[in-house]
Tab-separated table of C-alpha atoms and ligand atoms in Angstrom:
chain	number	residue	atom	x	y	z
A	1334	MET	CA	96.590	125.216	107.635
A	1335	LYS	CA	96.251	123.095	104.512
A	1336	VAL	CA	99.018	120.538	104.256
A	1337	LEU	CA	99.858	118.232	101.359
A	1338	VAL	CA	101.762	115.081	102.327
A	1339	THR	CA	102.909	112.954	99.410
A	1340	GLY	CA	103.837	109.325	99.965
A	1341	ALA	CA	100.967	109.074	102.477
A	1342	ALA	CA	100.764	105.278	102.167
A	1343	GLY	CA	104.529	105.021	102.630
A	1344	PHE	CA	106.429	104.385	105.841
A	1345	ILE	CA	107.448	107.937	106.779
A	1346	GLY	CA	104.374	109.655	105.254
A	1347	PHE	CA	102.025	107.411	107.238
A	1348	HIS	CA	103.789	108.099	110.549
A	1349	LEU	CA	103.958	111.830	109.865
A	1350	ILE	CA	100.230	112.109	109.100
A	1351	LYS	CA	99.380	109.958	112.140
A	1352	ALA	CA	101.400	112.334	114.333
A	1353	LEU	CA	99.956	115.487	112.717
A	1354	LEU	CA	96.432	114.205	113.314
A	1355	LYS	CA	97.192	113.988	117.038
A	1356	ILE	CA	98.613	117.486	117.418
A	1357	GLU	CA	96.348	120.188	118.751
A	1358	LEU	CA	97.591	123.611	117.779
A	1359	PRO	CA	96.355	126.640	119.727
A	1360	ASN	CA	95.313	128.804	116.777
A	1361	GLU	CA	95.437	126.481	113.861
A	1362	ASN	CA	93.647	123.480	112.473
A	1363	TYR	CA	95.253	121.168	110.005
A	1364	PHE	CA	93.538	119.961	106.900
A	1365	ILE	CA	95.754	117.249	105.488
A	1366	VAL	CA	95.610	115.854	101.980
A	1367	GLY	CA	97.611	112.650	101.586
A	1368	VAL	CA	98.497	111.391	98.116
A	1369	ASP	CA	100.187	108.209	96.944
A	1370	ASN	CA	100.069	106.014	93.842
A	1371	ILE	CA	100.199	102.875	96.069
A	1372	ASN	CA	102.701	101.221	93.729
A	1373	ASP	CA	103.810	97.619	94.185
A	1374	TYR	CA	107.528	98.200	94.817
A	1375	TYR	CA	106.815	96.401	98.089
A	1376	ASP	CA	103.789	94.758	99.725
A	1377	VAL	CA	100.693	96.764	98.744
A	1378	ALA	CA	98.744	95.232	101.652
A	1379	LEU	CA	101.089	97.009	104.084
A	1380	LYS	CA	100.476	100.340	102.340
A	1381	LYS	CA	96.725	99.742	102.508
A	1382	ALA	CA	96.955	98.793	106.188
A	1383	ARG	CA	98.675	102.117	106.904
A	1384	LEU	CA	95.952	104.021	105.021
A	1385	LYS	CA	93.254	102.104	106.878
A	1386	ILE	CA	94.703	103.267	110.197
A	1387	LEU	CA	94.774	106.870	108.980
A	1388	SER	CA	91.152	106.717	107.886
A	1389	GLU	CA	90.143	105.157	111.228
A	1390	ILE	CA	91.809	107.812	113.377
A	1391	SER	CA	90.720	110.844	111.335
A	1392	ASP	CA	87.518	112.365	110.072
A	1393	PRO	CA	86.993	113.710	106.548
A	1394	GLU	CA	87.212	117.303	107.767
A	1395	VAL	CA	90.835	116.868	108.748
A	1396	PHE	CA	92.231	114.244	106.422
A	1397	THR	CA	91.543	113.006	102.940
A	1398	PHE	CA	93.467	110.540	100.799
A	1399	ILE	CA	93.777	110.794	97.025
A	1400	LYS	CA	95.322	108.088	94.864
A	1401	LEU	CA	97.475	109.965	92.416
A	1402	ASP	CA	100.785	109.717	90.585
A	1403	LEU	CA	103.242	112.545	91.183
A	1404	ALA	CA	104.415	112.187	87.592
A	1405	ASP	CA	100.902	112.961	86.250
A	1406	ARG	CA	101.316	116.612	85.391
A	1407	GLU	CA	97.634	117.420	84.855
A	1408	ALA	CA	96.428	115.634	87.986
A	1409	MET	CA	99.087	117.417	90.034
A	1410	SER	CA	98.183	120.804	88.641
A	1411	GLU	CA	94.521	120.147	89.461
A	1412	LEU	CA	95.417	118.988	92.984
A	1413	PHE	CA	97.245	122.232	93.748
A	1414	SER	CA	94.473	124.387	92.216
A	1415	THR	CA	91.741	122.593	94.160
A	1416	TYR	CA	93.319	122.710	97.603
A	1417	GLN	CA	95.530	125.848	97.674
A	1418	PHE	CA	97.978	124.314	100.159
A	1419	ASP	CA	99.968	126.311	102.703
A	1420	ILE	CA	102.549	123.603	103.356
A	1421	VAL	CA	103.804	120.816	101.093
A	1422	ILE	CA	105.734	117.846	102.507
A	1423	ASN	CA	107.061	115.641	99.732
A	1424	LEU	CA	107.797	112.122	100.977
A	1425	GLY	CA	106.512	110.295	97.903
A	1426	ALA	CA	109.387	108.862	95.894
A	1427	GLN	CA	110.843	105.723	94.479
A	1428	ALA	CA	113.066	104.755	97.395
A	1429	GLY	CA	115.804	102.123	97.687
A	1430	VAL	CA	119.350	102.070	96.365
A	1431	ARG	CA	119.538	98.561	94.951
A	1432	TYR	CA	116.295	98.721	92.944
A	1433	SER	CA	117.604	101.755	91.025
A	1434	ILE	CA	119.970	99.389	89.238
A	1435	GLU	CA	117.058	97.172	88.095
A	1436	ASN	CA	114.454	99.836	87.355
A	1437	PRO	CA	116.043	103.246	86.724
A	1438	ASN	CA	112.977	104.699	85.012
A	1439	ALA	CA	110.884	104.430	88.165
A	1440	TYR	CA	113.328	106.868	89.817
A	1441	ILE	CA	113.197	109.382	86.995
A	1442	ASP	CA	109.376	109.265	86.852
A	1443	SER	CA	108.685	109.630	90.579
A	1444	ASN	CA	111.710	111.506	91.844
A	1445	VAL	CA	112.549	113.816	88.961
A	1446	VAL	CA	109.356	114.316	86.903
A	1447	GLY	CA	107.224	114.023	90.059
A	1448	PHE	CA	109.366	116.549	91.902
A	1449	VAL	CA	109.179	119.093	89.071
A	1450	ASN	CA	105.392	118.794	89.267
A	1451	ILE	CA	105.599	119.504	93.014
A	1452	LEU	CA	107.804	122.544	92.405
A	1453	GLU	CA	105.467	123.848	89.701
A	1454	GLY	CA	102.500	123.479	92.066
A	1455	CYS	CA	104.403	125.429	94.719
A	1456	ARG	CA	105.383	128.086	92.196
A	1457	HIS	CA	101.833	128.778	91.052
A	1458	HIS	CA	100.066	128.615	94.425
A	1459	ASP	CA	102.037	130.680	96.883
A	1460	ILE	CA	103.178	127.859	99.155
A	1461	LYS	CA	104.577	128.988	102.528
A	1462	HIS	CA	107.023	126.109	102.904
A	1463	LEU	CA	108.031	123.085	100.844
A	1464	ILE	CA	109.736	120.346	102.844
A	1465	TYR	CA	111.072	117.395	100.860
A	1466	ALA	CA	112.918	114.173	101.545
A	1467	SER	CA	116.479	113.938	100.410
A	1468	SER	CA	118.809	111.205	101.601
A	1469	SER	CA	122.146	110.421	103.224
A	1470	SER	CA	122.914	108.557	99.992
A	1471	VAL	CA	123.864	111.902	98.382
A	1472	TYR	CA	127.161	111.659	100.327
A	1473	GLY	CA	128.074	108.532	98.372
A	1474	MET	CA	131.516	107.248	99.375
A	1475	ASN	CA	132.733	110.567	100.746
A	1476	ILE	CA	135.809	110.076	102.890
A	1477	LYS	CA	135.213	112.794	105.489
A	1478	GLN	CA	133.066	111.747	108.443
A	1479	PRO	CA	130.680	112.803	109.839
A	1480	PHE	CA	128.806	113.990	106.765
A	1481	THR	CA	128.069	117.723	106.886
A	1482	THR	CA	125.586	119.550	104.667
A	1483	SER	CA	128.367	121.827	103.415
A	1484	ASP	CA	130.349	118.803	102.129
A	1485	CYS	CA	130.688	118.305	98.376
A	1486	VAL	CA	128.023	115.841	97.212
A	1487	ASP	CA	128.932	115.708	93.541
A	1488	PHE	CA	129.766	112.011	93.461
A	1489	PRO	CA	126.590	109.885	93.752
A	1490	ILE	CA	127.140	106.145	93.390
A	1491	SER	CA	123.543	105.200	92.585
A	1492	LEU	CA	120.844	106.692	90.380
A	1493	TYR	CA	118.676	106.953	93.520
A	1494	ALA	CA	121.282	109.249	95.096
A	1495	ALA	CA	121.567	111.218	91.855
A	1496	THR	CA	117.789	111.857	91.830
A	1497	LYS	CA	117.897	113.031	95.453
A	1498	LYS	CA	120.725	115.417	94.719
A	1499	SER	CA	118.763	116.632	91.653
A	1500	ASN	CA	115.843	117.411	93.963
A	1501	GLU	CA	118.094	119.656	96.032
A	1502	LEU	CA	119.392	121.410	92.920
A	1503	MET	CA	115.930	121.918	91.441
A	1504	ALA	CA	114.609	123.149	94.797
A	1505	HIS	CA	117.420	125.700	94.966
A	1506	SER	CA	116.568	127.083	91.531
A	1507	TYR	CA	112.864	127.440	92.427
A	1508	SER	CA	113.684	128.966	95.824
A	1509	HIS	CA	115.854	131.523	94.077
A	1510	LEU	CA	113.636	132.253	91.074
A	1511	TYR	CA	110.226	132.284	92.761
A	1512	ASN	CA	111.125	132.922	96.394
A	1513	ILE	CA	109.648	129.603	97.535
A	1514	PRO	CA	110.956	128.600	100.985
A	1515	THR	CA	112.269	125.043	100.657
A	1516	THR	CA	113.873	122.698	103.173
A	1517	GLY	CA	115.488	119.430	102.078
A	1518	LEU	CA	115.942	116.755	104.712
A	1519	ARG	CA	118.695	114.201	104.278
A	1520	PHE	CA	117.313	111.241	106.194
A	1521	PHE	CA	119.723	108.592	107.489
A	1522	THR	CA	118.430	104.950	107.385
A	1523	VAL	CA	115.003	105.291	108.956
A	1524	TYR	CA	113.449	102.281	110.709
A	1525	GLY	CA	110.510	101.415	112.957
A	1526	PRO	CA	107.052	99.812	113.135
A	1527	TYR	CA	105.138	99.668	109.835
A	1528	GLY	CA	108.561	100.026	108.184
A	1529	ARG	CA	109.770	99.065	104.742
A	1530	PRO	CA	110.040	95.373	103.797
A	1531	ASP	CA	112.893	96.144	101.375
A	1532	MET	CA	115.198	97.262	104.199
A	1533	ALA	CA	117.663	95.067	106.127
A	1534	TYR	CA	116.074	95.423	109.602
A	1535	PHE	CA	112.784	94.119	108.151
A	1536	SER	CA	114.181	91.180	106.162
A	1537	PHE	CA	116.642	90.235	108.958
A	1538	THR	CA	113.793	90.093	111.488
A	1539	LYS	CA	111.631	88.062	109.124
A	1540	LYS	CA	114.437	85.571	108.419
A	1541	ILE	CA	115.727	85.263	111.987
A	1542	LEU	CA	112.209	84.529	113.246
A	1543	ALA	CA	111.713	81.967	110.446
A	1544	GLY	CA	115.107	80.319	111.191
A	1545	GLU	CA	116.456	81.259	107.735
A	1546	PRO	CA	119.974	82.622	107.046
A	1547	ILE	CA	120.466	86.370	106.576
A	1548	ASP	CA	122.651	87.926	103.853
A	1549	VAL	CA	125.328	90.077	105.483
A	1550	PHE	CA	126.994	92.292	102.884
A	1551	ASN	CA	130.597	93.517	102.930
A	1552	ASN	CA	131.200	90.673	105.423
A	1553	GLY	CA	129.486	92.769	108.081
A	1554	ASN	CA	131.953	95.672	107.826
A	1555	MET	CA	129.343	98.380	107.526
A	1556	GLN	CA	128.062	101.145	109.757
A	1557	ARG	CA	124.799	103.014	109.518
A	1558	ASP	CA	123.455	106.024	111.368
A	1559	PHE	CA	120.075	104.332	111.984
A	1560	THR	CA	117.337	106.806	112.853
A	1561	TYR	CA	114.117	105.815	114.588
A	1562	ILE	CA	110.906	106.861	112.863
A	1563	ASP	CA	109.559	108.907	115.811
A	1564	ASP	CA	112.732	111.008	115.767
A	1565	ILE	CA	112.317	111.664	112.034
A	1566	VAL	CA	108.659	112.628	112.471
A	1567	ASN	CA	109.496	114.930	115.392
A	1568	GLY	CA	112.168	116.603	113.318
A	1569	ILE	CA	109.821	117.169	110.359
A	1570	ILE	CA	107.072	118.597	112.562
A	1571	ARG	CA	109.445	121.066	114.200
A	1572	ILE	CA	110.649	122.210	110.786
A	1573	ILE	CA	107.150	122.926	109.378
A	1574	ASN	CA	107.039	126.404	110.928
A	1575	LYS	CA	110.718	127.142	110.339
A	1576	ALA	CA	110.614	128.173	106.708
A	1577	PRO	CA	114.070	129.465	105.750
A	1578	SER	CA	114.599	133.105	104.891
A	1579	PRO	CA	116.784	134.159	101.946
A	1580	GLN	CA	120.394	133.371	102.658
A	1581	TYR	CA	123.668	134.038	101.003
A	1582	SER	CA	126.170	131.255	101.164
A	1583	THR	CA	129.881	131.894	101.075
A	1584	ILE	CA	130.000	130.478	97.544
A	1585	THR	CA	127.185	132.288	95.733
A	1586	THR	CA	125.459	135.650	95.858
A	1587	ALA	CA	122.174	134.046	94.687
A	1588	ALA	CA	119.607	134.707	97.407
A	1589	ALA	CA	117.243	131.811	98.042
A	1590	PRO	CA	115.062	130.825	101.021
A	1591	TYR	CA	116.667	127.410	100.877
A	1592	LYS	CA	117.985	125.041	103.517
A	1593	ILE	CA	119.258	121.481	103.795
A	1594	TYR	CA	119.470	119.523	107.060
A	1595	ASN	CA	120.781	116.108	107.962
A	1596	ILE	CA	118.414	114.137	110.181
A	1597	GLY	CA	120.353	111.207	111.577
A	1598	ASN	CA	121.071	109.739	114.961
A	1599	ASN	CA	124.610	111.157	114.920
A	1600	GLN	CA	125.792	107.757	116.163
A	1601	PRO	CA	126.789	105.168	113.559
A	1602	VAL	CA	126.057	101.583	114.576
A	1603	THR	CA	128.078	98.619	113.343
A	1604	LEU	CA	126.238	95.895	111.478
A	1605	ARG	CA	127.306	93.568	114.322
A	1606	ARG	CA	125.537	95.674	117.000
A	1607	PHE	CA	122.521	96.024	114.714
A	1608	ILE	CA	122.241	92.236	114.217
A	1609	THR	CA	122.699	91.633	117.967
A	1610	ALA	CA	119.877	94.112	118.701
A	1611	ILE	CA	117.572	92.168	116.343
A	1612	GLU	CA	118.657	88.809	117.787
A	1613	ASP	CA	118.002	90.038	121.343
A	1614	ALA	CA	114.597	91.445	120.420
A	1615	CYS	CA	113.673	88.205	118.595
A	1616	GLY	CA	115.174	85.979	121.304
A	1617	LYS	CA	116.907	83.979	118.545
A	1618	LYS	CA	120.390	83.806	116.993
A	1619	ALA	CA	120.933	84.637	113.306
A	1620	GLN	CA	122.567	82.328	110.789
A	1621	GLU	CA	124.784	84.547	108.663
A	1622	ASN	CA	125.601	84.291	104.998
A	1623	LEU	CA	128.661	86.572	104.535
A	1624	LEU	CA	128.723	88.272	101.115
A	1625	PRO	CA	130.757	90.979	99.328
A	1626	MET	CA	129.665	94.613	99.062
A	1627	GLN	CA	126.715	95.291	96.730
A	1628	ALA	CA	126.835	97.844	93.930
A	1629	GLY	CA	125.516	101.224	95.069
A	1630	ASP	CA	126.003	100.495	98.786
A	1631	VAL	CA	128.220	102.671	100.968
A	1632	PRO	CA	130.349	101.370	103.893
A	1633	ILE	CA	129.382	104.042	106.443
A	1634	THR	CA	126.874	106.828	107.010
A	1635	TYR	CA	127.317	109.292	109.874
A	1636	ALA	CA	125.296	112.501	110.178
A	1637	ASP	CA	126.610	115.793	111.481
A	1638	ILE	CA	123.463	117.342	112.987
A	1639	ASP	CA	124.886	120.503	114.573
A	1640	GLU	CA	122.784	122.738	112.321
A	1641	LEU	CA	119.605	120.849	113.164
A	1642	VAL	CA	120.316	121.215	116.872
A	1643	GLU	CA	121.190	124.889	116.490
A	1644	ASP	CA	118.261	125.955	114.273
A	1645	ILE	CA	115.521	123.585	115.384
A	1646	GLY	CA	116.670	122.673	118.883
A	1647	PHE	CA	116.196	119.021	118.109
A	1648	LYS	CA	118.311	115.880	118.269
A	1649	PRO	CA	117.206	112.273	117.687
A	1650	GLU	CA	117.356	110.303	120.939
A	1651	THR	CA	116.326	106.690	120.315
A	1652	SER	CA	119.025	104.022	120.652
A	1653	ILE	CA	119.163	101.157	118.169
A	1654	GLU	CA	118.263	98.651	120.912
A	1655	GLU	CA	115.122	100.579	121.947
A	1656	GLY	CA	114.037	101.234	118.373
A	1657	ILE	CA	114.629	97.682	117.129
A	1658	LYS	CA	112.652	96.311	120.077
A	1659	GLN	CA	109.699	98.521	119.069
A	1660	PHE	CA	109.995	97.277	115.495
A	1661	VAL	CA	110.271	93.579	116.378
A	1662	ASP	CA	107.333	93.826	118.821
A	1663	TRP	CA	105.236	95.397	116.056
A	1664	TYR	CA	106.404	92.820	113.495
A	1665	ARG	CA	105.485	89.837	115.693
A	1666	GLN	CA	102.089	91.271	116.447
A	1667	TYR	CA	101.316	92.379	112.877
A	1668	TYR	CA	102.373	89.093	111.259
A	1669	SER	CA	101.329	86.902	114.234
A	1670	VAL	CA	104.780	85.229	114.562
B	92	LIG	N1	113.277	105.134	104.931
B	92	LIG	C1	114.540	105.554	104.807
B	92	LIG	O1	115.462	104.984	105.384
B	92	LIG	C2	114.856	106.766	103.983
B	92	LIG	C3	116.179	107.251	104.017
B	92	LIG	C4	116.498	108.367	103.242
B	92	LIG	C5	115.529	108.992	102.483
B	92	LIG	N2	114.244	108.480	102.449
B	92	LIG	C6	113.268	109.165	101.615
B	92	LIG	O2	112.140	109.462	102.412
B	92	LIG	C7	110.951	109.429	101.603
B	92	LIG	C8	109.940	108.471	102.220
B	92	LIG	O3	110.544	107.181	102.298
B	92	LIG	P1	109.810	105.925	102.894
B	92	LIG	O4	110.831	105.150	103.625
B	92	LIG	O5	108.544	106.328	103.562
B	92	LIG	O6	109.504	105.130	101.557
B	92	LIG	P2	108.163	104.392	101.084
B	92	LIG	O7	108.509	103.678	99.829
B	92	LIG	O8	107.602	103.595	102.203
B	92	LIG	O9	107.191	105.599	100.789
B	92	LIG	C9	107.163	106.295	99.576
B	92	LIG	C10	105.739	106.285	99.071
B	92	LIG	O10	105.704	107.051	97.874
B	92	LIG	C11	104.811	106.424	96.979
B	92	LIG	N3	105.193	106.809	95.620
B	92	LIG	C12	106.292	106.440	94.920
B	92	LIG	N4	106.262	106.968	93.695
B	92	LIG	C13	105.127	107.713	93.622
B	92	LIG	C14	104.531	108.486	92.603
B	92	LIG	N5	105.098	108.607	91.395
B	92	LIG	N6	103.347	109.084	92.855
B	92	LIG	C15	102.753	108.956	94.067
B	92	LIG	N7	103.266	108.233	95.071
B	92	LIG	C16	104.446	107.614	94.849
B	92	LIG	C17	104.974	104.935	97.231
B	92	LIG	O11	103.822	104.199	96.836
B	92	LIG	C18	105.220	104.890	98.725
B	92	LIG	O12	104.025	104.616	99.437
B	92	LIG	C19	111.425	109.027	100.195
B	92	LIG	O13	111.679	110.177	99.467
B	92	LIG	C20	112.737	108.314	100.474
B	92	LIG	O14	113.577	108.365	99.346
B	92	LIG	C21	113.894	107.392	103.198
């Protein structure tokens, strides 16, 4: 089975490939191609460290890495022609809500132009299943909780969220027109070892260990459905062989092998409990700098995962305390602090 994983040097892509390389399937062998443009949105050394691990635990017959930009139409077309993938897992994207205010074009290039290039590759090469990352941010400031995939998501409050929703719309059109099975996964705040330096759990840990104050937005009145990386990876792996068949929704008669799932812990955690978990794992108290809400941020995310449980038989299990301890242990070892 030939698998393309984009965003291979990224947090989730790295963990997914690492897990796929360990799986032994009875009748199948994986050949995994990882691509990434290794951009400098955050520490490039961390991206390279992830790739180094992948190259150390694999051999060239099962995994190869190619530095490539998803927005490069010709390079993408050549990639698909060369490898004739069975499965495509698109985790490469410009992530982050706040940065989309500073650098909107990065989101259009990677998440919109890049995603069209992925869809075109799938269209011309008979892909069995395209799985792609969407995000809980598509729910914006929706009032109804928990967030369900049938909820209206027409009100994004950041360009990042708008690009993720566009991915779902574009995927639907390709699923319908070309019968490409696509599954979009709305991830809810993913965290864990080798995680992203732009996210709060990472910067809070760094600052608490260094004795520096942390910025607590919306005066701490926020809740997030934090999801541990191993749970996300498990969910993705179980979905690989569950390509959707054409469905009719109650709204449209357009048949499309198209599906969207939430993958979240189904258990929102208050910012207070989150900070306490980091303090306990660090063995140090935080100094807090209370600030107002930031543009683009949402007060709460809470995933309804009934469909995931029903179709895939899977539910994330890791508590915030367990997961944060894993992260802080990794952080202290990796940065020798
Ligand atoms: N981590 C989370 O909490 C979270 C939550 C919701 C959704 N997501 C989505 O999950 C996916 C993976 O996120 P992540 O946390 O691993 O982020 P990440 O930034 O660590 O990984 C994304 C990778 O994609 C690469 N990339 C970006 N633009 C590219 C381009 N044009 N061409 C090639 N490579 C490119 C980056 O260099 C990076 O290594 C993204 O789509 C993200 O939006 C993540």
